[in-house]
């Protein structure tokens, strides 16, 4: 399968913890990478590979994976975390890349 | 610092072609693949394909396979994406992104809006 599935919308209370998930068969073989996109801006990498966070990304962002599901966790969500989040990975063939449909995170 | 700077917005008629450029600076252009990603307004990200700037080899998504061509000019560190037979539903922002060692996309261009009118 070449699809990655994400919940379209997720909400979290300010300061609470939220998990954004991504499901797909290819995740059994390849790590998911996570991008944050705010309106009118290009995506920004926030977590990648098994356990890596780019320089400048707050440590409240973390990732994990189990079986065919990858997760991005935001511990202590802030107002500025309100954005769309996309997972991406190679497809099952390894020859192409695929994005999840995106999750719109609302911080209440 | 690494930068990917894309060409400006375009308005095209249905059936025409568009060629978007992505100028790289701050790193060895030939050393990292460039990917292209489409985002229709209000929708998600779609992977279109990649180009290896060193060899010129390409790989395209099946969705765009028959309409897209990715090229590069290593002398001026620019990658190009040409999309032909444009349709109104191709109205979108197109992004280029650098591939870090085939693991993830670490730098993105600012995006180029292509508007297709009928």
PDB file of N, CA, C and O in Angstrom, chain A residues 33 35 37 41-43 45 48 86 90 95-97 99, chain B residues 35 39 44-45 47 59-60 95 102-105 108-109:
ATOM      1  N   UNK A  33       8.521  10.831   8.898  1.00  0.00           N
ATOM      2  CA  UNK A  33       9.028  12.162   9.198  1.00  0.00           C
ATOM      3  C   UNK A  33       7.816  13.077   9.334  1.00  0.00           C
ATOM      4  O   UNK A  33       6.793  12.872   8.685  1.00  0.00           O
ATOM      5  N   UNK A  35       6.111  17.031   9.535  1.00  0.00           N
ATOM      6  CA  UNK A  35       6.223  18.421   9.127  1.00  0.00           C
ATOM      7  C   UNK A  35       5.072  19.217   9.716  1.00  0.00           C
ATOM      8  O   UNK A  35       3.933  18.744   9.771  1.00  0.00           O
ATOM      9  N   UNK A  37       2.996  22.768   9.219  1.00  0.00           N
ATOM     10  CA  UNK A  37       2.744  23.817   8.236  1.00  0.00           C
ATOM     11  C   UNK A  37       1.709  24.790   8.778  1.00  0.00           C
ATOM     12  O   UNK A  37       0.590  24.397   9.114  1.00  0.00           O
ATOM     13  N   UNK A  41       2.626  29.343   4.764  1.00  0.00           N
ATOM     14  CA  UNK A  41       4.050  29.074   4.922  1.00  0.00           C
ATOM     15  C   UNK A  41       4.416  27.700   4.364  1.00  0.00           C
ATOM     16  O   UNK A  41       3.568  26.820   4.213  1.00  0.00           O
ATOM     17  N   UNK A  42       5.695  27.535   4.073  1.00  0.00           N
ATOM     18  CA  UNK A  42       6.191  26.223   3.660  1.00  0.00           C
ATOM     19  C   UNK A  42       6.240  25.285   4.864  1.00  0.00           C
ATOM     20  O   UNK A  42       6.339  25.737   6.014  1.00  0.00           O
ATOM     21  N   UNK A  43       6.170  23.997   4.612  1.00  0.00           N
ATOM     22  CA  UNK A  43       6.300  23.032   5.717  1.00  0.00           C
ATOM     23  C   UNK A  43       7.663  23.148   6.385  1.00  0.00           C
ATOM     24  O   UNK A  43       8.654  23.531   5.762  1.00  0.00           O
ATOM     25  N   UNK A  45      10.219  20.823   8.981  1.00  0.00           N
ATOM     26  CA  UNK A  45      10.487  19.525   9.586  1.00  0.00           C
ATOM     27  C   UNK A  45      10.527  19.684  11.102  1.00  0.00           C
ATOM     28  O   UNK A  45      11.269  20.530  11.611  1.00  0.00           O
ATOM     29  N   UNK A  48      12.066  13.567  12.853  1.00  0.00           N
ATOM     30  CA  UNK A  48      12.405  12.662  11.777  1.00  0.00           C
ATOM     31  C   UNK A  48      13.135  11.420  12.280  1.00  0.00           C
ATOM     32  O   UNK A  48      13.645  11.397  13.412  1.00  0.00           O
ATOM     33  N   UNK A  86       1.855  16.992   8.921  1.00  0.00           N
ATOM     34  CA  UNK A  86       1.882  15.954   7.889  1.00  0.00           C
ATOM     35  C   UNK A  86       2.976  14.938   8.223  1.00  0.00           C
ATOM     36  O   UNK A  86       4.103  15.313   8.575  1.00  0.00           O
ATOM     37  N   UNK A  90       8.666   6.805   2.806  1.00  0.00           N
ATOM     38  CA  UNK A  90       8.698   6.100   1.527  1.00  0.00           C
ATOM     39  C   UNK A  90       7.471   5.187   1.455  1.00  0.00           C
ATOM     40  O   UNK A  90       6.929   4.778   2.486  1.00  0.00           O
ATOM     41  N   UNK A  95      10.554   3.156  -3.466  1.00  0.00           N
ATOM     42  CA  UNK A  95      10.985   3.955  -4.607  1.00  0.00           C
ATOM     43  C   UNK A  95      10.308   5.319  -4.699  1.00  0.00           C
ATOM     44  O   UNK A  95      10.757   6.180  -5.448  1.00  0.00           O
ATOM     45  N   UNK A  96       9.233   5.464  -3.974  1.00  0.00           N
ATOM     46  CA  UNK A  96       8.488   6.708  -4.005  1.00  0.00           C
ATOM     47  C   UNK A  96       8.241   7.178  -2.580  1.00  0.00           C
ATOM     48  O   UNK A  96       8.398   6.427  -1.622  1.00  0.00           O
ATOM     49  N   UNK A  97       7.849   8.435  -2.479  1.00  0.00           N
ATOM     50  CA  UNK A  97       7.487   9.002  -1.190  1.00  0.00           C
ATOM     51  C   UNK A  97       5.991   9.278  -1.169  1.00  0.00           C
ATOM     52  O   UNK A  97       5.369   9.483  -2.206  1.00  0.00           O
ATOM     53  N   UNK A  99       2.813  11.287   1.328  1.00  0.00           N
ATOM     54  CA  UNK A  99       2.423  12.099   2.477  1.00  0.00           C
ATOM     55  C   UNK A  99       1.094  11.593   3.030  1.00  0.00           C
ATOM     56  O   UNK A  99       0.231  11.126   2.281  1.00  0.00           O
TER      57      UNK A  99
ATOM     58  N   UNK B  35      13.317  17.234  -4.307  1.00  0.00           N
ATOM     59  CA  UNK B  35      11.959  16.745  -4.494  1.00  0.00           C
ATOM     60  C   UNK B  35      11.038  17.907  -4.828  1.00  0.00           C
ATOM     61  O   UNK B  35      11.293  19.058  -4.457  1.00  0.00           O
ATOM     62  N   UNK B  39       0.701  21.331  -3.583  1.00  0.00           N
ATOM     63  CA  UNK B  39      -0.350  21.549  -2.584  1.00  0.00           C
ATOM     64  C   UNK B  39      -1.467  22.380  -3.198  1.00  0.00           C
ATOM     65  O   UNK B  39      -1.321  23.594  -3.396  1.00  0.00           O
ATOM     66  N   UNK B  44      -3.914  18.833   1.090  1.00  0.00           N
ATOM     67  CA  UNK B  44      -2.660  18.368   1.647  1.00  0.00           C
ATOM     68  C   UNK B  44      -1.501  18.393   0.671  1.00  0.00           C
ATOM     69  O   UNK B  44      -1.603  18.884  -0.453  1.00  0.00           O
ATOM     70  N   UNK B  45      -0.392  17.862   1.136  1.00  0.00           N
ATOM     71  CA  UNK B  45       0.838  17.813   0.352  1.00  0.00           C
ATOM     72  C   UNK B  45       0.857  16.551  -0.499  1.00  0.00           C
ATOM     73  O   UNK B  45       0.484  15.471  -0.027  1.00  0.00           O
ATOM     74  N   UNK B  47       3.454  14.348  -3.058  1.00  0.00           N
ATOM     75  CA  UNK B  47       4.795  14.163  -3.594  1.00  0.00           C
ATOM     76  C   UNK B  47       4.711  13.953  -5.099  1.00  0.00           C
ATOM     77  O   UNK B  47       3.937  13.121  -5.577  1.00  0.00           O
ATOM     78  N   UNK B  59      12.752  10.318 -10.698  1.00  0.00           N
ATOM     79  CA  UNK B  59      11.714   9.354 -10.376  1.00  0.00           C
ATOM     80  C   UNK B  59      10.445  10.143 -10.099  1.00  0.00           C
ATOM     81  O   UNK B  59      10.473  11.089  -9.306  1.00  0.00           O
ATOM     82  N   UNK B  60       9.372   9.755 -10.761  1.00  0.00           N
ATOM     83  CA  UNK B  60       8.130  10.512 -10.663  1.00  0.00           C
ATOM     84  C   UNK B  60       7.023   9.691 -10.035  1.00  0.00           C
ATOM     85  O   UNK B  60       6.953   8.470 -10.198  1.00  0.00           O
ATOM     86  N   UNK B  95       6.215  23.257  -4.283  1.00  0.00           N
ATOM     87  CA  UNK B  95       7.400  23.431  -3.442  1.00  0.00           C
ATOM     88  C   UNK B  95       8.535  22.528  -3.940  1.00  0.00           C
ATOM     89  O   UNK B  95       8.297  21.393  -4.361  1.00  0.00           O
ATOM     90  N   UNK B 102      18.430  10.808   1.553  1.00  0.00           N
ATOM     91  CA  UNK B 102      17.293   9.915   1.289  1.00  0.00           C
ATOM     92  C   UNK B 102      16.488   9.583   2.540  1.00  0.00           C
ATOM     93  O   UNK B 102      15.757   8.598   2.569  1.00  0.00           O
ATOM     94  N   UNK B 103      16.627  10.413   3.563  1.00  0.00           N
ATOM     95  CA  UNK B 103      15.903  10.148   4.802  1.00  0.00           C
ATOM     96  C   UNK B 103      14.733  11.094   5.040  1.00  0.00           C
ATOM     97  O   UNK B 103      13.708  10.677   5.558  1.00  0.00           O
ATOM     98  N   UNK B 104      14.923  12.354   4.723  1.00  0.00           N
ATOM     99  CA  UNK B 104      13.868  13.333   4.979  1.00  0.00           C
ATOM    100  C   UNK B 104      14.171  14.599   4.189  1.00  0.00           C
ATOM    101  O   UNK B 104      15.250  14.759   3.618  1.00  0.00           O
ATOM    102  N   UNK B 105      13.182  15.491   4.164  1.00  0.00           N
ATOM    103  CA  UNK B 105      13.322  16.753   3.443  1.00  0.00           C
ATOM    104  C   UNK B 105      13.638  17.834   4.470  1.00  0.00           C
ATOM    105  O   UNK B 105      12.794  18.180   5.294  1.00  0.00           O
ATOM    106  N   UNK B 108      13.097  23.598   2.526  1.00  0.00           N
ATOM    107  CA  UNK B 108      12.047  23.779   1.528  1.00  0.00           C
ATOM    108  C   UNK B 108      12.159  25.160   0.897  1.00  0.00           C
ATOM    109  O   UNK B 108      12.563  26.118   1.556  1.00  0.00           O
ATOM    110  N   UNK B 109      11.752  25.232  -0.374  1.00  0.00           N
ATOM    111  CA  UNK B 109      11.593  26.530  -0.992  1.00  0.00           C
ATOM    112  C   UNK B 109      10.363  27.230  -0.437  1.00  0.00           C
ATOM    113  O   UNK B 109       9.586  26.634   0.319  1.00  0.00           O
TER     114      UNK B 109
END
